[in-house]
Tab-separated table of N, CA and C in Angstrom:
chain	number	residue	atom	x	y	z
A	1	UNK	N	-10.410	-13.022	-18.428
A	1	UNK	CA	-10.418	-13.911	-17.132
A	1	UNK	C	-9.560	-13.719	-15.812
A	2	UNK	N	-10.092	-12.948	-14.577
A	2	UNK	CA	-9.199	-12.265	-13.501
A	2	UNK	C	-8.333	-13.820	-12.470
A	3	UNK	N	-7.786	-13.580	-12.241
A	3	UNK	CA	-6.813	-14.704	-11.865
A	3	UNK	C	-8.293	-14.493	-10.408
A	4	UNK	N	-8.769	-13.713	-9.582
A	4	UNK	CA	-9.398	-14.235	-8.811
A	4	UNK	C	-10.985	-15.054	-9.658
A	5	UNK	N	-11.604	-13.756	-11.016
A	5	UNK	CA	-12.798	-14.587	-11.163
A	5	UNK	C	-12.660	-15.888	-11.468
A	6	UNK	N	-10.974	-16.614	-11.344
A	6	UNK	CA	-10.724	-18.272	-12.374
A	6	UNK	C	-11.254	-18.915	-11.475
A	7	UNK	N	-10.665	-18.751	-9.896
A	7	UNK	CA	-10.712	-19.514	-8.637
A	7	UNK	C	-12.354	-18.658	-8.266
A	8	UNK	N	-12.873	-18.360	-8.768
A	8	UNK	CA	-14.624	-18.498	-8.063
A	8	UNK	C	-15.151	-19.188	-8.815
A	9	UNK	N	-14.762	-19.238	-10.089
A	9	UNK	CA	-15.050	-20.494	-11.456
A	9	UNK	C	-14.950	-21.394	-11.082
A	10	UNK	N	-13.431	-21.917	-10.498
A	10	UNK	CA	-12.650	-23.790	-10.356
A	10	UNK	C	-12.480	-24.038	-9.201
A	11	UNK	N	-12.754	-22.936	-8.318
A	11	UNK	CA	-12.408	-23.844	-6.468
A	11	UNK	C	-14.464	-23.970	-5.419
A	12	UNK	N	-14.488	-24.168	-6.355
A	12	UNK	CA	-16.194	-24.330	-4.953
A	12	UNK	C	-16.085	-23.622	-3.936
A	13	UNK	N	-15.435	-24.190	-2.742
A	13	UNK	CA	-15.502	-23.450	-1.249
A	13	UNK	C	-14.935	-22.078	-1.388
A	14	UNK	N	-14.563	-21.690	-3.046
A	14	UNK	CA	-14.244	-19.660	-2.459
A	14	UNK	C	-15.746	-19.700	-3.162
A	15	UNK	N	-16.571	-19.943	-3.995
A	15	UNK	CA	-17.595	-19.918	-4.528
A	15	UNK	C	-18.568	-19.919	-3.064
A	16	UNK	N	-18.438	-21.064	-2.067
A	16	UNK	CA	-19.557	-21.080	-0.920
A	16	UNK	C	-19.610	-20.264	0.162
A	17	UNK	N	-17.991	-20.004	0.007
A	17	UNK	CA	-17.611	-19.009	1.046
A	17	UNK	C	-17.917	-16.767	1.026
A	18	UNK	N	-18.607	-17.152	-0.536
A	18	UNK	CA	-18.913	-16.086	-1.514
A	18	UNK	C	-17.381	-14.966	-0.933
A	19	UNK	N	-16.292	-15.726	-1.740
A	19	UNK	CA	-15.514	-14.628	-1.577
A	19	UNK	C	-14.506	-13.959	-2.229
A	20	UNK	N	-14.377	-12.761	-1.938
A	20	UNK	CA	-13.949	-11.627	-3.027
A	20	UNK	C	-12.935	-11.721	-3.095
A	21	UNK	N	-12.239	-11.385	-4.382
A	21	UNK	CA	-10.576	-11.201	-4.171
A	21	UNK	C	-10.613	-9.564	-5.103
A	22	UNK	N	-9.608	-9.063	-3.928
A	22	UNK	CA	-10.073	-7.737	-4.285
A	22	UNK	C	-8.407	-7.762	-4.992
A	23	UNK	N	-7.723	-7.916	-4.317
A	23	UNK	CA	-6.438	-7.557	-5.628
A	23	UNK	C	-5.534	-8.590	-5.642
A	24	UNK	N	-4.896	-9.076	-6.881
A	24	UNK	CA	-4.911	-10.070	-7.667
A	24	UNK	C	-3.482	-9.973	-7.785
A	25	UNK	N	-2.492	-9.993	-7.162
A	25	UNK	CA	-1.049	-9.363	-8.575
A	25	UNK	C	-0.051	-9.927	-8.053
A	26	UNK	N	1.718	-10.395	-8.736
A	26	UNK	CA	3.078	-11.026	-8.019
A	26	UNK	C	3.214	-10.631	-6.958
A	27	UNK	N	2.827	-9.282	-6.386
A	27	UNK	CA	3.337	-9.040	-5.309
A	27	UNK	C	2.782	-9.011	-4.395
A	28	UNK	N	0.925	-8.609	-4.371
A	28	UNK	CA	0.464	-9.132	-3.348
A	28	UNK	C	-1.131	-9.916	-3.600
A	29	UNK	N	-1.645	-10.363	-2.686
A	29	UNK	CA	-3.285	-10.689	-3.218
A	29	UNK	C	-3.881	-10.457	-1.761
A	30	UNK	N	-5.118	-9.790	-1.819
A	30	UNK	CA	-6.137	-9.516	-1.490
A	30	UNK	C	-7.210	-10.085	-1.676
A	31	UNK	N	-7.901	-10.655	-0.654
A	31	UNK	CA	-9.129	-11.903	-0.410
A	31	UNK	C	-10.163	-11.082	0.233
A	32	UNK	N	-11.207	-11.137	0.396
A	32	UNK	CA	-12.579	-10.656	1.932
A	32	UNK	C	-13.363	-11.675	1.898
A	33	UNK	N	-13.769	-11.948	2.897
A	33	UNK	CA	-14.547	-12.716	3.236
A	33	UNK	C	-15.758	-12.108	3.936
A	34	UNK	N	-17.004	-11.560	3.485
A	34	UNK	CA	-18.347	-10.881	3.889
A	34	UNK	C	-18.653	-11.710	4.786
A	35	UNK	N	-19.119	-10.887	6.159
A	35	UNK	CA	-19.877	-11.509	7.451
A	35	UNK	C	-21.262	-12.363	7.069
A	36	UNK	N	-21.460	-13.353	7.640
A	36	UNK	CA	-22.155	-14.138	6.670
A	36	UNK	C	-22.618	-15.078	8.000
A	37	UNK	N	-23.345	-15.484	8.437
A	37	UNK	CA	-24.648	-15.724	9.597
A	37	UNK	C	-23.997	-17.407	9.522
A	38	UNK	N	-24.088	-17.638	7.917
A	38	UNK	CA	-24.100	-19.077	7.786
A	38	UNK	C	-22.364	-19.814	8.274
A	39	UNK	N	-21.289	-18.862	8.436
A	39	UNK	CA	-20.104	-19.238	8.671
A	39	UNK	C	-20.231	-18.585	9.889
A	40	UNK	N	-20.827	-18.233	10.621
A	40	UNK	CA	-19.975	-17.719	12.602
A	40	UNK	C	-19.583	-18.814	12.932
A	41	UNK	N	-18.746	-18.928	13.892
A	41	UNK	CA	-18.840	-19.393	15.238
A	41	UNK	C	-19.644	-19.181	15.802
A	42	UNK	N	-19.559	-19.866	17.091
A	42	UNK	CA	-20.681	-19.738	18.734
A	42	UNK	C	-20.130	-18.545	19.120
A	43	UNK	N	-19.598	-17.538	19.207
A	43	UNK	CA	-19.217	-15.939	19.472
A	43	UNK	C	-19.721	-15.049	18.374
A	44	UNK	N	-20.207	-15.860	17.388
A	44	UNK	CA	-20.525	-14.941	16.331
A	44	UNK	C	-19.626	-14.108	15.034
A	45	UNK	N	-17.978	-14.639	15.451
A	45	UNK	CA	-17.558	-14.006	14.305
A	45	UNK	C	-17.967	-15.039	13.613
A	46	UNK	N	-16.533	-14.814	12.128
A	46	UNK	CA	-16.104	-15.784	11.809
A	46	UNK	C	-15.544	-17.971	11.874
A	47	UNK	N	-15.928	-18.213	11.413
A	47	UNK	CA	-15.305	-19.329	12.177
A	47	UNK	C	-13.975	-19.475	11.248
A	48	UNK	N	-12.536	-20.473	12.069
A	48	UNK	CA	-11.831	-20.468	12.529
A	48	UNK	C	-11.184	-21.345	11.094
A	49	UNK	N	-12.421	-22.391	10.313
A	49	UNK	CA	-12.169	-23.277	8.863
A	49	UNK	C	-12.449	-22.443	7.829
A	50	UNK	N	-13.508	-21.517	7.994
A	50	UNK	CA	-13.771	-20.209	7.182
A	50	UNK	C	-12.439	-19.089	6.961
A	51	UNK	N	-12.046	-18.925	7.874
A	51	UNK	CA	-10.647	-17.641	8.032
A	51	UNK	C	-9.327	-19.014	7.442
A	52	UNK	N	-9.220	-20.149	8.034
A	52	UNK	CA	-8.118	-20.810	7.127
A	52	UNK	C	-8.323	-20.748	6.158
A	53	UNK	N	-9.683	-21.135	5.091
A	53	UNK	CA	-9.694	-20.995	3.963
A	53	UNK	C	-9.604	-19.975	3.230
A	54	UNK	N	-10.315	-18.871	4.081
A	54	UNK	CA	-10.107	-17.443	3.487
A	54	UNK	C	-8.150	-16.856	3.130
A	55	UNK	N	-7.867	-17.427	3.918
A	55	UNK	CA	-6.202	-17.130	3.838
A	55	UNK	C	-5.045	-18.378	3.428
A	56	UNK	N	-6.017	-19.465	3.125
A	56	UNK	CA	-5.698	-20.526	1.967
A	56	UNK	C	-5.628	-19.832	0.383
A	57	UNK	N	-6.715	-19.228	0.561
A	57	UNK	CA	-7.479	-18.749	-1.513
A	57	UNK	C	-6.244	-17.392	-1.508
A	58	UNK	N	-5.929	-16.972	-0.499
A	58	UNK	CA	-5.318	-16.000	-1.071
A	58	UNK	C	-4.442	-16.154	-1.388
A	59	UNK	N	-3.395	-16.661	-0.662
A	59	UNK	CA	-1.850	-17.426	-1.011
A	59	UNK	C	-2.394	-18.777	-2.127
A	60	UNK	N	-3.241	-19.132	-2.901
A	60	UNK	CA	-3.273	-19.828	-3.688
A	60	UNK	C	-3.428	-18.730	-4.731
A	61	UNK	N	-4.294	-17.823	-4.604
A	61	UNK	CA	-4.459	-16.367	-5.474
A	61	UNK	C	-3.371	-15.477	-5.925
A	62	UNK	N	-1.908	-15.370	-4.937
A	62	UNK	CA	-0.791	-14.941	-5.267
A	62	UNK	C	0.276	-16.054	-6.102
A	63	UNK	N	0.873	-17.156	-5.757
A	63	UNK	CA	1.349	-18.129	-6.946
A	63	UNK	C	0.214	-18.436	-7.919
A	64	UNK	N	-0.772	-18.210	-8.263
A	64	UNK	CA	-1.651	-18.232	-9.098
A	64	UNK	C	-0.798	-17.510	-10.062
A	65	UNK	N	-0.957	-15.662	-9.452
A	65	UNK	CA	-1.041	-14.579	-10.136
A	65	UNK	C	0.536	-14.266	-10.948
A	66	UNK	N	1.079	-15.662	-9.216
A	66	UNK	CA	3.292	-15.311	-9.658
A	66	UNK	C	3.826	-16.452	-11.274
A	67	UNK	N	3.283	-16.880	-10.774
A	67	UNK	CA	3.583	-18.254	-11.470
A	67	UNK	C	1.847	-18.929	-12.358
A	68	UNK	N	1.210	-18.285	-12.876
A	68	UNK	CA	1.464	-18.221	-13.845
A	68	UNK	C	1.368	-18.551	-15.240
A	69	UNK	N	2.332	-17.946	-15.509
A	69	UNK	CA	3.570	-18.604	-16.290
A	69	UNK	C	3.768	-20.506	-16.199
A	70	UNK	N	3.947	-20.320	-16.007
A	70	UNK	CA	5.205	-22.344	-15.203
A	70	UNK	C	3.975	-22.629	-15.660
A	71	UNK	N	2.187	-22.537	-15.835
A	71	UNK	CA	1.708	-24.118	-15.392
A	71	UNK	C	1.686	-24.816	-16.206
A	72	UNK	N	2.392	-24.766	-17.781
A	72	UNK	CA	2.276	-25.346	-18.488
A	72	UNK	C	3.671	-27.040	-18.450
A	73	UNK	N	4.459	-26.423	-17.093
A	73	UNK	CA	5.079	-26.905	-16.826
A	73	UNK	C	5.354	-27.570	-15.493
A	74	UNK	N	4.008	-27.076	-14.540
A	74	UNK	CA	4.187	-27.224	-13.263
A	74	UNK	C	3.217	-26.793	-13.037
A	75	UNK	N	2.966	-27.394	-11.275
A	75	UNK	CA	1.205	-27.167	-11.323
A	75	UNK	C	1.594	-26.916	-9.432
A	76	UNK	N	0.356	-26.087	-9.085
A	76	UNK	CA	1.075	-25.639	-7.644
A	76	UNK	C	0.636	-26.469	-6.810
A	77	UNK	N	1.119	-26.805	-6.225
A	77	UNK	CA	0.447	-27.889	-5.166
A	77	UNK	C	0.472	-26.771	-3.413
A	78	UNK	N	-0.413	-26.394	-2.407
A	78	UNK	CA	-0.010	-27.416	-1.157
A	78	UNK	C	0.639	-27.505	0.037
A	79	UNK	N	1.881	-27.321	0.578
A	79	UNK	CA	2.605	-27.979	0.821
A	79	UNK	C	2.067	-28.794	2.524
A	80	UNK	N	1.846	-27.566	3.373
A	80	UNK	CA	1.878	-27.253	4.476
A	80	UNK	C	1.284	-26.334	4.801
A	81	UNK	N	0.193	-25.835	6.258
A	81	UNK	CA	0.010	-24.638	6.387
A	81	UNK	C	0.246	-24.073	7.874
A	82	UNK	N	-0.008	-22.741	8.876
A	82	UNK	CA	0.546	-23.455	9.783
A	82	UNK	C	-0.373	-21.913	10.732
A	83	UNK	N	-1.502	-21.834	10.999
A	83	UNK	CA	-2.255	-21.097	10.969
A	83	UNK	C	-2.629	-20.492	12.439
A	84	UNK	N	-1.866	-18.978	13.379
A	84	UNK	CA	-2.749	-18.573	13.986
A	84	UNK	C	-3.642	-17.781	14.718
A	85	UNK	N	-4.145	-17.820	15.323
A	85	UNK	CA	-5.353	-16.929	15.228
A	85	UNK	C	-5.002	-15.579	16.975
A	86	UNK	N	-4.692	-14.477	16.525
A	86	UNK	CA	-4.584	-13.817	17.055
A	86	UNK	C	-6.123	-12.739	18.583
A	87	UNK	N	-6.455	-12.908	17.700
A	87	UNK	CA	-8.103	-11.524	18.392
A	87	UNK	C	-9.042	-12.494	17.878
A	88	UNK	N	-9.859	-11.296	18.443
A	88	UNK	CA	-11.308	-12.204	18.492
A	88	UNK	C	-11.464	-11.792	17.186
A	89	UNK	N	-12.377	-12.342	15.930
A	89	UNK	CA	-13.155	-11.692	14.433
A	89	UNK	C	-14.112	-11.491	14.419
A	90	UNK	N	-14.434	-10.371	14.099
A	90	UNK	CA	-15.767	-10.612	14.179
A	90	UNK	C	-15.986	-9.289	12.600
A	91	UNK	N	-17.750	-9.421	11.882
A	91	UNK	CA	-17.845	-8.597	11.522
A	91	UNK	C	-16.888	-9.510	9.698
A	92	UNK	N	-17.259	-8.936	8.713
A	92	UNK	CA	-16.157	-9.070	7.640
A	92	UNK	C	-14.688	-9.218	7.835
A	93	UNK	N	-14.001	-10.139	7.411
A	93	UNK	CA	-12.356	-9.817	7.622
A	93	UNK	C	-11.935	-10.352	6.494
A	94	UNK	N	-10.843	-9.268	5.831
A	94	UNK	CA	-9.910	-9.861	4.269
A	94	UNK	C	-8.235	-10.189	5.302
A	95	UNK	N	-7.963	-11.650	4.487
A	95	UNK	CA	-6.824	-11.492	4.126
A	95	UNK	C	-5.835	-10.606	2.888
A	96	UNK	N	-4.140	-10.889	3.331
A	96	UNK	CA	-3.105	-10.456	3.072
A	96	UNK	C	-2.362	-10.918	2.533
A	97	UNK	N	-1.831	-11.600	1.106
A	97	UNK	CA	-0.767	-12.573	0.875
A	97	UNK	C	-0.060	-11.947	0.003
A	98	UNK	N	1.768	-12.239	1.031
A	98	UNK	CA	2.840	-12.201	0.139
A	98	UNK	C	3.707	-13.168	0.303
A	99	UNK	N	4.736	-13.036	-1.358
A	99	UNK	CA	5.179	-14.529	-1.535
A	99	UNK	C	6.763	-13.979	-0.488
A	100	UNK	N	7.250	-15.059	-0.034
A	100	UNK	CA	7.824	-15.342	0.637
A	100	UNK	C	9.292	-15.072	-0.621
A	101	UNK	N	9.122	-15.688	-1.044
A	101	UNK	CA	10.953	-16.177	-1.854
A	101	UNK	C	10.610	-15.272	-3.335
A	102	UNK	N	11.846	-14.816	-3.523
A	102	UNK	CA	11.521	-13.876	-5.108
A	102	UNK	C	11.373	-14.815	-6.601
A	103	UNK	N	9.668	-14.671	-7.496
A	103	UNK	CA	9.159	-15.526	-8.339
A	103	UNK	C	10.753	-15.849	-8.876
A	104	UNK	N	11.706	-15.192	-9.106
A	104	UNK	CA	12.640	-15.565	-9.921
A	104	UNK	C	13.804	-17.298	-9.687
A	105	UNK	N	14.146	-16.646	-8.175
A	105	UNK	CA	14.445	-18.089	-7.664
A	105	UNK	C	13.140	-19.058	-7.154
A	106	UNK	N	12.348	-18.972	-7.591
A	106	UNK	CA	11.493	-20.162	-6.856
A	106	UNK	C	11.118	-20.941	-9.311
A	107	UNK	N	11.482	-19.699	-9.892
A	107	UNK	CA	11.492	-19.953	-11.685
A	107	UNK	C	12.830	-20.832	-11.861
A	108	UNK	N	14.392	-20.226	-10.980
A	108	UNK	CA	15.175	-20.475	-11.288
A	108	UNK	C	15.536	-22.422	-10.604
A	109	UNK	N	14.812	-22.255	-9.568
A	109	UNK	CA	14.666	-24.015	-9.316
A	109	UNK	C	14.372	-24.638	-10.121
A	110	UNK	N	12.901	-24.156	-10.466
A	110	UNK	CA	12.364	-25.030	-11.465
A	110	UNK	C	13.031	-25.583	-13.002
A	111	UNK	N	14.062	-24.035	-13.330
A	111	UNK	CA	14.387	-24.841	-14.434
A	111	UNK	C	15.597	-26.260	-14.332
A	112	UNK	N	15.961	-25.686	-13.044
A	112	UNK	CA	17.361	-26.220	-12.566
A	112	UNK	C	16.825	-28.548	-12.150
A	113	UNK	N	16.073	-28.263	-12.183
A	113	UNK	CA	14.281	-29.107	-12.646
A	113	UNK	C	14.351	-29.669	-10.730
A	114	UNK	N	14.606	-28.777	-10.112
A	114	UNK	CA	13.540	-28.999	-9.309
A	114	UNK	C	12.459	-28.528	-8.670
A	115	UNK	N	11.794	-29.340	-7.930
A	115	UNK	CA	10.871	-29.290	-7.284
A	115	UNK	C	10.791	-27.817	-6.363
A	116	UNK	N	10.738	-26.224	-6.463
A	116	UNK	CA	10.642	-25.458	-5.248
A	116	UNK	C	9.489	-25.438	-4.603
A	117	UNK	N	10.171	-25.027	-3.317
A	117	UNK	CA	9.482	-25.079	-2.012
A	117	UNK	C	9.488	-23.968	-2.096
A	118	UNK	N	8.298	-22.365	-1.527
A	118	UNK	CA	8.443	-21.174	-1.261
A	118	UNK	C	6.951	-20.901	-0.322
A	119	UNK	N	7.607	-19.992	0.175
A	119	UNK	CA	6.397	-19.928	1.400
A	119	UNK	C	5.146	-18.415	1.225
A	120	UNK	N	4.194	-18.714	1.852
A	120	UNK	CA	3.259	-17.185	1.364
A	120	UNK	C	3.127	-16.585	2.452
A	121	UNK	N	3.106	-16.199	3.082
A	121	UNK	CA	2.467	-14.751	4.305
A	121	UNK	C	1.202	-14.122	4.646
A	122	UNK	N	0.472	-14.573	5.498
A	122	UNK	CA	-0.373	-14.680	5.121
A	122	UNK	C	-1.159	-13.506	6.272
A	123	UNK	N	-1.997	-12.328	6.195
A	123	UNK	CA	-2.189	-11.645	7.008
A	123	UNK	C	-3.774	-11.459	7.516
A	124	UNK	N	-4.311	-11.904	8.716
A	124	UNK	CA	-6.524	-11.632	8.247
A	124	UNK	C	-5.672	-10.634	9.306
A	125	UNK	N	-7.053	-9.768	8.445
A	125	UNK	CA	-7.278	-7.770	9.808
A	125	UNK	C	-8.949	-8.339	9.824
A	126	UNK	N	-9.508	-7.341	10.235
A	126	UNK	CA	-10.172	-7.227	10.776
A	126	UNK	C	-10.520	-5.476	10.048
A	127	UNK	N	-12.331	-5.084	9.654
A	127	UNK	CA	-12.515	-3.766	9.160
A	127	UNK	C	-12.070	-3.148	10.023
A	128	UNK	N	-11.383	-2.531	11.273
A	128	UNK	CA	-11.130	-2.147	12.122
A	128	UNK	C	-9.855	-1.891	11.223
A	129	UNK	N	-8.672	-2.782	11.242
A	129	UNK	CA	-7.220	-2.551	10.771
A	129	UNK	C	-7.092	-3.841	11.945
A	130	UNK	N	-7.869	-4.198	12.451
A	130	UNK	CA	-6.855	-5.038	13.896
A	130	UNK	C	-6.560	-6.225	13.105
A	131	UNK	N	-5.440	-7.398	12.993
A	131	UNK	CA	-5.112	-8.533	12.940
A	131	UNK	C	-4.999	-9.866	14.267
A	132	UNK	N	-6.350	-9.941	13.215
A	132	UNK	CA	-7.247	-11.173	13.512
A	132	UNK	C	-5.845	-12.534	13.414
A	133	UNK	N	-4.907	-13.602	12.595
A	133	UNK	CA	-4.934	-13.687	11.986
A	133	UNK	C	-3.449	-13.895	11.738
A	134	UNK	N	-2.331	-15.322	11.865
A	134	UNK	CA	-1.421	-15.364	11.186
A	134	UNK	C	-1.395	-16.936	10.557
A	135	UNK	N	-0.701	-16.856	9.059
A	135	UNK	CA	-0.671	-17.584	8.895
A	135	UNK	C	0.134	-17.723	7.613
A	136	UNK	N	0.730	-18.483	7.282
A	136	UNK	CA	1.602	-19.210	6.764
A	136	UNK	C	1.629	-20.396	5.233
A	137	UNK	N	1.191	-20.562	4.888
A	137	UNK	CA	0.725	-21.968	2.952
A	137	UNK	C	2.588	-22.061	2.755
A	138	UNK	N	3.290	-23.172	2.923
A	138	UNK	CA	4.254	-23.616	2.186
A	138	UNK	C	3.214	-23.760	1.088
A	139	UNK	N	3.614	-23.279	-0.204
A	139	UNK	CA	3.310	-24.325	-1.562
A	139	UNK	C	4.947	-24.780	-2.151
A	140	UNK	N	4.810	-25.654	-2.728
A	140	UNK	CA	5.622	-26.232	-4.122
A	140	UNK	C	5.010	-26.245	-5.559
A	141	UNK	N	6.007	-25.980	-6.354
A	141	UNK	CA	5.539	-25.976	-8.263
A	141	UNK	C	6.620	-27.696	-7.791
A	142	UNK	N	5.049	-28.470	-8.882
A	142	UNK	CA	5.141	-30.020	-8.788
A	142	UNK	C	5.683	-29.754	-10.349
A	143	UNK	N	6.925	-29.999	-10.517
A	143	UNK	CA	6.940	-30.271	-11.965
A	143	UNK	C	5.546	-31.692	-12.552
A	144	UNK	N	5.762	-31.287	-13.999
A	144	UNK	CA	4.729	-31.323	-14.247
A	144	UNK	C	5.440	-33.037	-15.398
A	145	UNK	N	4.779	-34.478	-15.320
A	145	UNK	CA	4.986	-35.209	-16.172
A	145	UNK	C	6.339	-36.549	-14.764
């Protein structure tokens, strides 16, 4: 099962919005929100809440891809998020997430008994490539027990 398939199976909101996980690697996650009238705002584009969920889902996908091998000893949790809406989004939008810290540094913190935090940067684009939003989600790996 791919990371995207696992997230669609286990995260109801990802299924609700029909998110499409196009790429999920430790280096990059790309997730698309299809154009769906049920999730439009008052100007006919994707609702801000749907865009937030899209970007947060992309961040979660890269966290699972990067730290899936740590799940036996820690659970990933979003700590905080900030989003900026830059341009009007119309049609389908795609979120591309990248890690803000090297995987080895985060794992070293976990090995040292710390609760590491790390940012994930997400760019949301329209089909024409214009950046419609930027988001940062700070994640942690909370040690089990």
